[in-house]
Each structure stands twice: as C-alpha cells, then as structure tokens.
Coordinates of C-alpha atoms in Angstrom, one line a residue:
Chain A
M1 CA -25.9 -59.2 -46.1
D2 CA -28.0 -56.3 -47.3
L3 CA -28.2 -53.3 -44.9
P4 CA -30.7 -50.9 -46.3
I5 CA -30.7 -48.7 -43.1
L6 CA -27.0 -48.1 -43.3
A7 CA -27.3 -47.5 -47.0
A8 CA -29.9 -44.9 -46.3
A9 CA -27.7 -43.3 -43.7
A10 CA -24.8 -43.2 -46.0
Q11 CA -26.7 -41.4 -48.7
P12 CA -29.0 -39.0 -46.9
H13 CA -31.5 -36.9 -48.7
F14 CA -33.8 -34.3 -47.2
D15 CA -37.2 -35.8 -46.6
L16 CA -39.4 -32.7 -46.8
D17 CA -42.6 -34.6 -46.0
F18 CA -41.1 -36.2 -43.0
F19 CA -39.7 -32.8 -41.9
L20 CA -43.0 -31.0 -42.3
K21 CA -44.8 -33.7 -40.4
F22 CA -42.3 -33.6 -37.6
V23 CA -42.6 -29.9 -37.2
F24 CA -46.3 -29.2 -38.0
Q25 CA -47.9 -32.4 -36.8
P26 CA -45.9 -33.0 -33.7
S27 CA -46.1 -36.4 -32.1
P28 CA -47.5 -36.6 -28.6
A29 CA -43.9 -37.2 -27.5
L30 CA -42.7 -33.9 -29.0
I31 CA -45.6 -32.0 -27.4
G32 CA -44.8 -33.7 -24.1
G33 CA -41.2 -32.7 -24.6
L34 CA -42.2 -29.1 -25.3
A35 CA -44.2 -29.0 -22.1
I36 CA -41.2 -30.3 -20.1
T37 CA -38.8 -27.8 -21.8
I38 CA -41.1 -24.9 -21.0
Y39 CA -41.9 -25.8 -17.4
V40 CA -38.4 -26.9 -16.5
S41 CA -37.2 -23.5 -17.8
I42 CA -39.7 -21.5 -15.9
I43 CA -39.3 -23.3 -12.6
A44 CA -35.5 -23.3 -12.8
Q45 CA -35.4 -19.7 -13.8
L46 CA -37.7 -18.6 -10.9
T47 CA -35.8 -20.7 -8.4
G48 CA -32.6 -19.3 -9.9
V49 CA -33.8 -15.8 -9.4
I50 CA -34.7 -16.5 -5.7
L51 CA -31.3 -18.1 -5.1
G52 CA -29.6 -15.2 -6.9
V53 CA -31.3 -12.6 -4.8
L54 CA -30.4 -14.5 -1.6
S55 CA -26.8 -15.0 -2.7
A56 CA -26.4 -11.4 -3.8
L57 CA -27.7 -10.1 -0.4
A58 CA -25.5 -12.6 1.4
G59 CA -22.6 -11.5 -0.7
M60 CA -23.1 -7.9 0.3
A61 CA -23.8 -8.6 4.0
R62 CA -21.6 -7.4 6.8
N63 CA -21.3 -10.9 8.1
P64 CA -18.1 -12.5 6.7
I65 CA -19.5 -16.0 6.9
L66 CA -22.5 -15.1 4.7
R67 CA -20.2 -13.4 2.3
G68 CA -18.0 -16.4 2.2
I69 CA -20.8 -18.8 1.5
S70 CA -22.1 -16.6 -1.3
G71 CA -18.6 -16.2 -2.7
I72 CA -17.9 -20.0 -2.8
Y73 CA -21.3 -20.7 -4.3
V74 CA -20.8 -18.3 -7.2
W75 CA -17.2 -19.3 -7.6
F76 CA -18.0 -23.1 -7.8
F77 CA -21.1 -23.0 -10.0
R78 CA -19.9 -20.4 -12.4
G79 CA -16.5 -22.1 -12.5
T80 CA -17.6 -25.6 -13.4
P81 CA -19.6 -26.9 -16.4
L82 CA -23.3 -27.2 -16.0
L83 CA -23.1 -30.7 -17.5
V84 CA -20.7 -31.8 -14.7
Q85 CA -23.0 -30.2 -12.1
L86 CA -26.0 -32.0 -13.6
F87 CA -24.2 -35.4 -13.2
L88 CA -23.0 -34.4 -9.8
V89 CA -26.5 -33.7 -8.7
Y90 CA -28.2 -36.7 -10.3
F91 CA -25.6 -39.4 -9.8
G92 CA -23.4 -37.9 -7.2
T93 CA -25.7 -36.9 -4.4
P94 CA -26.8 -40.4 -3.5
Y95 CA -23.1 -41.3 -2.8
L96 CA -22.6 -38.1 -0.8
L97 CA -25.8 -38.2 1.2
G98 CA -26.4 -42.0 1.3
V99 CA -29.9 -41.5 0.0
D100 CA -31.2 -41.1 -3.5
L101 CA -32.6 -37.6 -3.6
F102 CA -34.5 -38.2 -6.9
P103 CA -35.6 -41.8 -6.8
R104 CA -39.2 -41.5 -7.9
D105 CA -41.9 -39.5 -9.6
V106 CA -43.7 -36.6 -8.1
V107 CA -47.0 -35.9 -9.8
L108 CA -48.5 -32.4 -9.2
G109 CA -51.6 -32.1 -11.4
P110 CA -50.4 -31.8 -15.0
I111 CA -46.8 -31.7 -14.0
D112 CA -45.2 -35.1 -13.9
L113 CA -41.8 -34.7 -12.2
R114 CA -39.8 -37.8 -12.8
G115 CA -36.7 -38.1 -10.7
A116 CA -34.4 -37.1 -13.5
V117 CA -36.6 -34.0 -14.2
L118 CA -36.4 -33.0 -10.6
A119 CA -32.7 -33.5 -10.6
G120 CA -32.4 -31.4 -13.8
I121 CA -34.5 -28.6 -12.3
V122 CA -32.3 -28.6 -9.2
A123 CA -29.1 -28.5 -11.1
L124 CA -30.3 -25.8 -13.5
S125 CA -31.6 -23.7 -10.6
I126 CA -28.4 -23.9 -8.6
N127 CA -26.4 -23.0 -11.7
E128 CA -28.7 -20.2 -12.6
G129 CA -28.7 -18.8 -9.1
A130 CA -24.9 -18.3 -9.3
Y131 CA -25.3 -16.2 -12.5
M132 CA -28.3 -14.4 -11.2
S133 CA -26.3 -13.6 -8.0
E134 CA -23.9 -11.4 -10.0
I135 CA -26.7 -9.8 -12.0
V136 CA -28.7 -9.0 -8.9
R137 CA -25.6 -7.7 -7.2
A138 CA -24.9 -5.4 -10.2
G139 CA -28.5 -4.2 -10.0
I140 CA -28.3 -3.4 -6.3
L141 CA -25.0 -1.6 -6.7
S142 CA -26.6 0.5 -9.5
V143 CA -29.0 2.1 -7.0
E144 CA -27.7 5.3 -5.6
H145 CA -26.5 5.0 -2.0
G146 CA -28.6 8.1 -1.2
Q147 CA -31.7 5.9 -1.6
T148 CA -30.6 3.6 1.2
E149 CA -29.8 6.6 3.4
A150 CA -33.1 8.2 2.7
A151 CA -34.9 5.0 3.6
K152 CA -32.9 4.5 6.7
S153 CA -33.5 8.1 7.8
L154 CA -37.2 7.4 7.6
G155 CA -36.8 4.5 10.1
M156 CA -36.9 1.7 7.6
T157 CA -35.2 -1.5 8.5
Y158 CA -32.8 -3.3 6.2
R159 CA -35.6 -5.6 5.0
L160 CA -38.0 -2.8 4.2
T161 CA -35.2 -0.8 2.6
M162 CA -34.3 -3.7 0.3
S163 CA -37.8 -4.8 -0.5
R164 CA -39.5 -1.4 -1.0
I165 CA -36.7 0.9 -2.1
V166 CA -33.6 -0.8 -3.4
L167 CA -34.7 -4.0 -5.2
P168 CA -37.6 -2.3 -7.1
Q169 CA -35.1 0.2 -8.5
A170 CA -32.5 -2.5 -9.1
L171 CA -35.1 -4.3 -11.4
R172 CA -34.5 -1.7 -14.1
V173 CA -30.9 -3.0 -14.3
I174 CA -31.7 -6.6 -13.6
I175 CA -34.6 -7.2 -16.1
P176 CA -32.7 -7.0 -19.4
P177 CA -29.9 -9.5 -18.5
L178 CA -32.6 -11.6 -16.7
G179 CA -34.4 -11.9 -20.1
N180 CA -31.2 -13.0 -21.7
E181 CA -30.7 -15.6 -18.9
F182 CA -34.1 -17.0 -19.6
N183 CA -33.5 -17.2 -23.3
N184 CA -30.3 -19.2 -22.5
M185 CA -32.3 -21.3 -20.0
L186 CA -34.8 -22.4 -22.7
K187 CA -31.9 -23.7 -24.8
T188 CA -29.8 -25.1 -22.0
T189 CA -32.6 -27.5 -20.9
S190 CA -31.4 -29.6 -23.9
L191 CA -28.6 -30.7 -21.7
L192 CA -31.1 -32.6 -19.5
S193 CA -31.3 -35.1 -22.4
V194 CA -28.1 -36.7 -21.1
I195 CA -29.9 -37.8 -17.9
A196 CA -32.9 -39.1 -20.0
V197 CA -35.3 -36.2 -19.4
E198 CA -37.7 -36.4 -22.3
E199 CA -37.5 -32.7 -23.3
I200 CA -37.7 -31.7 -27.0
F201 CA -34.1 -32.4 -27.8
R202 CA -34.2 -35.8 -26.4
V203 CA -37.4 -36.5 -28.4
A204 CA -35.7 -35.3 -31.6
D205 CA -32.7 -37.4 -30.8
A206 CA -34.9 -40.5 -30.4
V207 CA -36.5 -39.7 -33.7
N208 CA -33.1 -39.6 -35.3
S209 CA -32.1 -42.9 -33.7
A210 CA -35.2 -44.6 -35.0
T211 CA -35.2 -43.2 -38.5
F212 CA -31.7 -41.8 -39.2
K213 CA -33.3 -38.7 -40.4
A214 CA -30.8 -36.5 -38.6
F215 CA -31.2 -33.3 -40.4
E216 CA -35.0 -33.4 -40.4
A217 CA -35.1 -34.1 -36.6
Y218 CA -32.4 -31.7 -35.5
F219 CA -33.4 -28.9 -37.7
G220 CA -37.0 -29.4 -36.7
V221 CA -36.1 -29.2 -33.1
A222 CA -34.0 -26.2 -33.8
L223 CA -37.0 -24.4 -35.2
Y224 CA -38.9 -25.3 -32.0
Y225 CA -36.2 -23.7 -29.9
L226 CA -36.2 -20.7 -32.2
G227 CA -40.0 -20.4 -31.8
L228 CA -39.6 -20.5 -28.0
T229 CA -36.9 -17.9 -27.9
T230 CA -38.7 -15.7 -30.3
I231 CA -41.9 -15.7 -28.3
W232 CA -39.8 -15.0 -25.2
S233 CA -38.2 -12.0 -27.0
L234 CA -41.6 -10.5 -27.6
I235 CA -42.6 -11.0 -24.0
Q236 CA -39.3 -9.5 -22.8
G237 CA -39.8 -6.5 -25.0
I238 CA -43.2 -5.9 -23.5
I239 CA -41.9 -6.3 -20.0
E240 CA -39.0 -3.9 -20.6
R241 CA -41.3 -1.3 -22.2
R242 CA -43.6 -1.4 -19.2
L243 CA -40.7 -1.1 -16.9
R244 CA -39.4 1.9 -18.8
V245 CA -42.7 3.6 -18.7
S246 CA -43.1 3.0 -15.0
T247 CA -39.6 4.4 -14.2
A248 CA -40.4 7.3 -16.6
R249 CA -37.4 6.6 -18.9
T250 CA -38.0 6.9 -22.5
D251 CA -34.6 6.4 -23.9
D252 CA -33.0 3.4 -25.6
R253 CA -35.9 2.1 -27.5
Q254 CA -35.1 -1.1 -29.3
G255 CA -37.0 -2.9 -32.1
I256 CA -37.8 -6.5 -32.2
L257 CA -35.4 -7.1 -35.0
A258 CA -32.6 -5.6 -33.0
R259 CA -33.6 -7.7 -30.1
L260 CA -33.6 -11.0 -32.0
T261 CA -30.4 -10.4 -34.0
G262 CA -28.5 -9.0 -31.1
M263 CA -27.8 -5.7 -32.8
R264 CA -28.1 -3.7 -29.7
R265 CA -27.1 -0.1 -29.2
Q266 CA -25.6 -0.9 -25.9
A267 CA -23.6 -3.9 -25.1
P268 CA -25.6 -6.6 -23.3
S269 CA -24.6 -6.5 -19.7
R270 CA -24.3 -10.2 -19.0
P271 CA -21.4 -10.7 -16.5
G272 CA -21.1 -14.4 -17.3
G273 CA -21.0 -14.2 -21.0
G274 CA -20.9 -16.9 -23.7
M275 CA -21.9 -20.5 -23.7
R276 CA -21.7 -22.7 -20.6
Chain B
M1 CA -46.9 29.7 -1.8
S2 CA -46.9 27.6 1.3
G3 CA -50.0 28.1 3.3
P4 CA -49.7 28.9 7.0
N5 CA -49.1 26.2 9.5
I6 CA -47.5 23.4 7.7
L7 CA -47.3 21.5 11.0
D8 CA -51.0 21.5 11.4
A9 CA -51.0 18.7 8.8
I10 CA -49.2 16.5 11.3
G11 CA -51.0 17.7 14.4
G12 CA -48.8 20.7 15.3
A13 CA -45.2 21.1 16.5
P14 CA -44.0 18.0 18.2
E15 CA -43.9 18.0 22.0
T16 CA -41.0 16.2 23.5
S17 CA -40.5 14.9 27.0
T18 CA -37.1 16.7 27.4
D19 CA -36.3 20.4 27.2
H20 CA -33.2 19.5 25.2
V21 CA -34.0 17.6 22.0
V22 CA -30.4 17.1 21.2
V23 CA -27.5 16.7 23.6
A24 CA -24.3 15.8 21.9
T25 CA -21.2 15.5 24.0
D26 CA -17.6 15.3 22.8
V27 CA -18.4 13.5 19.6
Q28 CA -15.4 12.0 17.8
K29 CA -15.5 10.6 14.3
S30 CA -12.8 9.2 12.1
F31 CA -12.8 7.8 8.6
G32 CA -9.9 5.5 8.9
R33 CA -7.0 7.6 10.0
L34 CA -8.8 10.8 9.0
H35 CA -10.1 12.5 12.2
V36 CA -13.0 14.5 11.0
I37 CA -15.0 15.3 14.1
K38 CA -12.8 16.3 17.0
G39 CA -14.9 16.6 20.2
V40 CA -18.0 18.4 19.1
S41 CA -20.6 19.2 21.8
L42 CA -23.9 20.8 21.0
T43 CA -27.2 21.1 22.8
V44 CA -30.3 22.0 21.0
A45 CA -33.4 23.1 22.9
Q46 CA -37.0 22.3 22.0
R47 CA -38.2 24.6 19.2
E48 CA -34.7 25.9 18.7
V49 CA -33.3 26.4 15.2
V50 CA -29.6 26.0 14.9
V51 CA -27.7 26.8 11.7
V52 CA -24.3 25.2 11.2
I53 CA -21.9 26.9 8.9
G54 CA -18.3 26.3 8.0
P55 CA -16.0 25.7 5.1
S56 CA -16.3 22.4 3.1
G57 CA -14.4 19.6 4.9
S58 CA -15.1 21.2 8.3
G59 CA -17.2 18.2 9.3
K60 CA -20.5 19.9 9.6
T61 CA -22.4 17.5 7.3
T62 CA -20.7 14.5 8.9
F63 CA -21.7 15.8 12.3
I64 CA -25.4 16.0 11.5
R65 CA -25.2 12.6 9.9
C66 CA -24.0 11.3 13.2
I67 CA -27.1 12.6 14.9
N68 CA -29.3 10.0 13.1
H69 CA -26.5 7.5 13.0
L70 CA -25.9 7.5 9.3
E71 CA -22.3 7.7 10.5
K72 CA -20.9 5.7 13.4
I73 CA -19.0 7.6 16.0
Q74 CA -15.8 6.6 17.7
G75 CA -16.3 8.6 20.9
G76 CA -18.6 10.8 22.9
R77 CA -22.4 10.4 22.8
I78 CA -25.4 11.8 21.2
L79 CA -28.8 11.8 22.9
V80 CA -32.0 12.7 21.1
N81 CA -35.1 13.1 23.3
G82 CA -33.0 11.7 26.1
H83 CA -32.3 8.4 24.2
L84 CA -28.7 7.4 23.2
I85 CA -28.5 7.3 19.5
G86 CA -27.1 4.3 17.7
Y87 CA -25.5 2.7 20.8
R88 CA -26.2 0.9 24.0
E89 CA -24.1 1.4 27.1
V90 CA -22.7 -1.9 28.3
N91 CA -20.4 -1.7 31.3
G92 CA -19.6 1.9 30.6
K93 CA -18.7 1.1 27.0
L94 CA -20.7 2.0 23.9
V95 CA -21.8 -0.9 21.8
E96 CA -23.7 -0.4 18.5
D97 CA -27.4 -1.0 19.0
R98 CA -29.6 -3.5 17.2
E99 CA -30.8 -2.6 13.8
Q100 CA -34.4 -2.4 14.8
N101 CA -33.7 -0.1 17.7
I102 CA -31.7 2.2 15.5
A103 CA -34.5 2.2 13.0
R104 CA -36.9 3.1 15.7
Q105 CA -34.8 6.0 16.9
R106 CA -34.5 7.4 13.4
Q107 CA -38.3 7.6 13.1
E108 CA -38.1 10.6 15.5
I109 CA -35.5 12.4 13.4
G110 CA -36.4 13.7 10.0
M111 CA -33.6 14.3 7.5
V112 CA -33.5 16.3 4.3
F113 CA -30.6 15.7 2.0
Q114 CA -28.7 17.9 -0.3
R115 CA -29.6 15.8 -3.3
F116 CA -33.2 15.2 -2.2
N117 CA -33.0 11.4 -2.5
L118 CA -36.7 11.0 -3.3
F119 CA -37.6 7.5 -4.3
P120 CA -37.8 7.7 -8.2
H121 CA -40.1 4.7 -8.6
M122 CA -42.8 6.2 -6.5
T123 CA -45.1 9.2 -7.0
A124 CA -44.8 12.3 -4.8
L125 CA -47.7 11.0 -2.7
D126 CA -46.2 7.5 -2.3
N127 CA -42.9 9.0 -1.4
I128 CA -44.6 10.8 1.5
R129 CA -46.9 8.0 2.8
E130 CA -44.6 5.1 2.3
A131 CA -42.8 5.3 5.6
P132 CA -45.8 6.2 7.7
I133 CA -47.7 3.2 6.4
R134 CA -44.8 0.7 6.4
V135 CA -42.8 1.9 9.3
R136 CA -45.3 3.5 11.6
G137 CA -48.2 1.2 10.6
I138 CA -50.6 4.0 10.1
P139 CA -53.7 3.0 8.1
E140 CA -53.4 3.8 4.5
A141 CA -56.4 6.2 4.4
E142 CA -55.1 8.2 7.2
A143 CA -51.5 8.3 5.9
T144 CA -52.8 9.4 2.5
K145 CA -54.8 12.2 4.1
T146 CA -51.8 13.4 6.0
A147 CA -49.6 13.1 2.9
R148 CA -52.0 15.2 0.8
A149 CA -52.3 17.8 3.5
L150 CA -48.5 18.1 3.7
L151 CA -48.3 18.3 -0.1
A152 CA -50.8 21.1 0.0
R153 CA -48.9 23.0 2.7
V154 CA -45.7 22.9 0.7
G155 CA -47.7 24.1 -2.3
L156 CA -47.7 20.9 -4.4
E157 CA -51.1 19.4 -4.0
H158 CA -51.4 19.2 -7.8
K159 CA -48.3 17.1 -8.0
A160 CA -49.4 14.2 -5.9
D161 CA -49.4 11.7 -8.7
V162 CA -46.2 12.9 -10.4
Y163 CA -42.9 11.0 -10.3
P164 CA -39.8 12.9 -8.9
G165 CA -38.2 12.8 -12.3
Q166 CA -40.9 15.2 -13.6
L167 CA -40.4 17.7 -10.7
S168 CA -38.0 20.6 -10.6
G169 CA -35.3 20.5 -8.0
G170 CA -37.1 23.0 -5.8
Q171 CA -40.3 20.9 -6.0
Q172 CA -38.4 17.7 -5.2
Q173 CA -36.9 19.2 -2.2
R174 CA -40.3 20.4 -0.9
V175 CA -41.6 16.9 -1.4
A176 CA -38.6 15.6 0.5
I177 CA -39.3 17.9 3.4
A178 CA -43.0 16.8 3.4
R179 CA -41.8 13.1 3.4
A180 CA -39.6 13.7 6.4
L181 CA -42.4 15.6 8.2
A182 CA -44.9 12.8 7.6
M183 CA -43.1 10.7 10.2
K184 CA -43.9 13.4 12.8
P185 CA -40.3 13.7 13.9
A186 CA -39.3 15.6 17.0
L187 CA -36.3 17.0 15.2
M188 CA -35.5 17.9 11.6
L189 CA -32.0 17.7 10.1
F190 CA -31.3 19.6 6.9
D191 CA -28.0 18.8 5.1
E192 CA -27.3 21.7 2.8
P193 CA -30.9 21.6 1.5
T194 CA -30.5 24.3 -1.1
S195 CA -26.9 23.8 -2.4
A196 CA -27.9 21.5 -5.2
L197 CA -30.7 23.9 -6.4
D198 CA -30.7 26.4 -9.2
P199 CA -30.7 29.9 -7.7
E200 CA -34.3 30.6 -8.7
M201 CA -35.5 27.6 -6.7
I202 CA -33.7 28.3 -3.5
G203 CA -36.3 30.7 -2.3
E204 CA -39.3 28.3 -2.4
V205 CA -37.4 25.8 -0.3
L206 CA -36.2 28.3 2.2
E207 CA -39.8 29.6 2.5
V208 CA -41.0 26.2 3.6
M209 CA -38.1 25.9 6.1
K210 CA -38.7 29.4 7.5
E211 CA -42.4 28.5 8.0
L212 CA -41.4 25.3 9.8
A213 CA -39.0 27.3 12.0
R214 CA -41.7 29.8 12.9
E215 CA -44.1 27.0 13.8
G216 CA -41.8 25.6 16.4
M217 CA -40.1 22.7 14.7
T218 CA -36.7 21.9 16.2
M219 CA -34.2 22.1 13.4
I220 CA -30.5 21.7 12.8
V221 CA -29.6 23.2 9.4
V222 CA -26.3 22.9 7.6
S223 CA -26.4 25.8 5.2
H224 CA -24.6 28.9 4.0
E225 CA -27.8 30.8 3.6
M226 CA -27.0 33.6 6.0
G227 CA -30.2 35.4 5.0
F228 CA -32.2 32.4 6.3
A229 CA -30.0 32.2 9.4
R230 CA -30.6 35.9 10.1
E231 CA -34.3 35.5 9.7
V232 CA -35.1 32.4 11.7
A233 CA -32.0 30.9 13.4
D234 CA -31.8 31.1 17.2
R235 CA -28.2 30.3 17.0
V236 CA -25.4 30.0 14.4
V237 CA -22.6 27.5 15.0
M238 CA -19.3 27.9 13.1
M239 CA -17.4 24.7 12.5
D240 CA -13.8 24.4 11.3
D241 CA -11.5 21.4 11.1
G242 CA -13.9 19.2 13.0
Q243 CA -14.6 21.5 15.8
I244 CA -17.0 24.2 16.8
I245 CA -14.9 27.4 16.9
E246 CA -17.6 30.0 17.5
E247 CA -21.3 30.2 18.2
G248 CA -23.8 32.9 18.9
I249 CA -27.0 34.6 17.7
P250 CA -27.0 35.3 13.9
E251 CA -26.4 39.0 14.5
H252 CA -23.1 38.3 16.2
F253 CA -21.8 36.7 12.9
F254 CA -22.9 39.8 10.9
T255 CA -21.5 42.4 13.3
S256 CA -18.7 41.0 15.4
P257 CA -17.3 37.6 14.6
T258 CA -14.3 37.1 16.8
H259 CA -12.4 34.1 15.3
E260 CA -10.1 34.8 12.4
R261 CA -11.3 31.7 10.5
T262 CA -14.9 32.8 11.0
K263 CA -14.1 36.3 9.6
S264 CA -12.4 35.0 6.5
F265 CA -15.1 32.4 5.9
L266 CA -17.9 35.0 6.2
S267 CA -16.1 37.4 4.0
K268 CA -16.3 34.7 1.3
I269 CA -20.0 33.9 1.6
L270 CA -21.6 37.2 2.5

C-alpha cells in the first residue's frame, strides 16, 4: 500500500511558503494561542509575585509556624519539577479534595478560562511564588537595617515600615531578576500543552501532527517565543531605567544587545538558576 | 544658618504632663551572654539636655536605643512621659507590649542616628512629612507646611525636592533632625549624630542641636562633642562598662573629674 504521508515525513524538505504563511499569516488558532500564552504568563507572574511577597514575609517572621509554612512551600515547589506540579494540580487535586477544582469554563469578557487553563495558571503561580519568595527575600535583606529602625523610631508599624520603606527600596534588587522570571514564564507556559491548553506551542504541535511539517511549525513557534521575549526585554529595559532614575543611581547601564544575549557585566542574580 | 526658633515650626517646645520626661530605673540589657547594660538609672527632667559620654563599648548607644525600645531590656524599667516603654506589667512581671502600642509610644520619642538613615527613595520633603501623614494622620497640606517650615529652620528650604543621595552628610543629618521633629516628640534622642560627619560639617549639625536645646527641647545626646556639652548640656553622664560611673554639670568634667576612668577618657578626647 502506498503511504505518501510517511514518504513525505521520511524525506522532509523545508517548505518556505508554508513556513512564511504559518508565521506571517497566523491562523485564528495561533492568534488564540498567543493570547493564552500572554495572559496566562501575566496572570501567573502577578499571582506569583503576590505569593512570593507573602511567602518572603512569612519566612522572615518571628512566628516559627509562619516560617515553617514558608520554608516547606519553597522547599517543595522549588524541589519538584513544574511538570509534576502541573499534573498534581490538574489531575491530583480532585482525588485529594474529592471535588474537581477545575471542571468547567470561566468566561470573563475576552478571557476564556477553560478548566485546564485555570489549573495551568494555578500551578504556574504556585511554582513561581516559590522562586519569587527567594527573590523578594534577597531584596528585603538588601535594605539596610537602619531603614527599618528609622521607620520604627518614627512610630511606624510593621505594615507601614514594609509597605512604605522597605519594599519600595527592595524593588531595586527585585526588579532585574523579576524580569528574568517573566522571560522564563513566557516560555514555560509551553508546558501547559501537556494538559491540552491551547497555547502557541500546542497549536504548533497540532500543525505538525496534521501536516508533518515539523521544522516549519516548531521553528515558527520558536520565532513567536523569541518575539515575545524580545518585546519583554525592551519593556524590562525601560522599567529598569526608570527605576534607576528614581533611585538616583546612574551606574551599570546596559544595552539592549547585552540584555538579549546575556552578556551582562554583573552576574544575573537569580537564586533558582537554570531550566526547570 | 538656622533661623531662630526651630520649634516654632511645630508649635513650640513640647509640654509634657510629667516633670520627668524620662525615668529609667536599674535597666539591664544583655546580648546573649554579653551583659552590656548593668543597672543604669537615669532621670531626665523636662527641657533638660543630658549628654552621655563614654568609651566605645560602654553601652551608651545601647542604653539610648532601649529608651525607644529599639533594644529589648532584660530588667528594670523605662518610663517616658510616665508610660512604661515597650512592656506591660502583668502580675508584677514585664511582658513585651503589642506592636501597635510600642509604635504609638515611639511617636513621642524622636531619634537621630549616627548614619542619618534617611529614606533614600524619598525627597527631603517626603522624608519629613511621611510619618506625620501616615502615622499621625495629619492632612497632607498641613504636614507639608510643617515640613517646609522645618526645612527652612534647619537652613535647607531650597533642598525640599532633593533626594538624600544628593545631599552632603551635614545636610542629611539636618533633614533627619527635621524628620524626627515633625512628629512633635516630647523627647529627642541623638545617637552620636556627628561622628559619621566630615569635620567641616559637624558645626552645622551642632548649631541646629544647640538651637533646639536653647528652645527647650528635652534631649539625650550620645556624643563626644565636649564643646557642645559645655555650651548647652545641663548634665553630662559618663558611662563605662555598662554603668554610669560619674555625672555632673559639664564644668565638673572639665575641672574636677573624680573617677580614674573618666580622667583617662577625657584626656583622650579633650
């Protein structure tokens, strides 16, 4: 029996027209996937930052129970693979809790949260929170203790001291690694394809399955990720420059090329490091 | 440089309900096994200026930090304006007070640090009005007016919108004094306010402090500036090894110190 599809797969050639069409005339599915990738990243990063701040504060609290909770949280979610955590959240919680947490769709205006998307956001957020916890902690520790004492001596409570004095100063240390975290987040959302979230990688994967044009689809989607992270690098550069101006620091200027290629003058201060 | 009557900017020298602004009795403080304050008692009357001197490690800085509860104490008690600082008495035992209560007590006690500790992310003006607005709940317009008046009185009205990083050490310390005064404290603590300053900037800070002293602010000053002590201190207290070993009017320390440790210490700084 003649199998033309397999024959085509066995002898692939680069289909430029197909590739250009995939990239420059994106299908509705790819545009939809792009939207999911972007909003899942943003929501998960924001939630992760909130969780990270809470966990960092708990980890530095006097109360040993709070410190313990924070410690276990960071230990577990930094110490296990995100993929496992994703499955644990999506497939595991119904067994644990007896109810399916993510059974149906939630539609909020243009945002269509399918159960799997919601589960993905939850898993990414919790995982990100554990990394952000360490980053925020390092930021808080970078603020001179004299600042806390001055705030206290003026009658500020712990809450005011943190929100008005310590955290704003910690931002200077938190923002650069936070930018790297978001860069990572944009790419890490591709893992959600395994629970059938229709983000861009999943769309590209489906294109490959249907056409066997693997290189065109995967290289095309790689360019999309590259586009996203490049745009983010530009935004990050603007944010960091603003921050430097507002804290009246004019040192360590860094060009866009250095930012993109990682040729930094100082080592990136990411406690987690590497792929996860 | 500093115009007359700094305290006019905050409605004059504070009046307190008690004659004795500070009553510290048998204060004990340890860092782990290290016993650093060994039964210090000190009473400071309203409008009195007390200068604390002593070699480094004598516990003088630690002692004034206990007065606004930046350090916990292990024994004795400290009252400011008749209120027990940092602790509640429960069945004759001292239990650390709730955070909000401690914060409220600290509003009455201004503190000036050796290293200024201005908030680097805020302008000079914001440094001064932050606590009055956020802590005292004073309307922004009023707090701003007071902050500007204080800046003018310490000779820095033209630096209102400047960040601390762009100010000299002496200017930063004057802003820090204004910041503490903006809370209208009943008592001001100065922890070696000139020892991190270049020599040419010491004078401008001491001028402001002298002015405050003349206007009737109650002050405890840890400092080795004997010229300042001679000019405005009502009393000088000599600490050594966690204890007060000698006290008296400033002249006493220049003419007839009795304790051997005092003599040898003074011979080094005078």
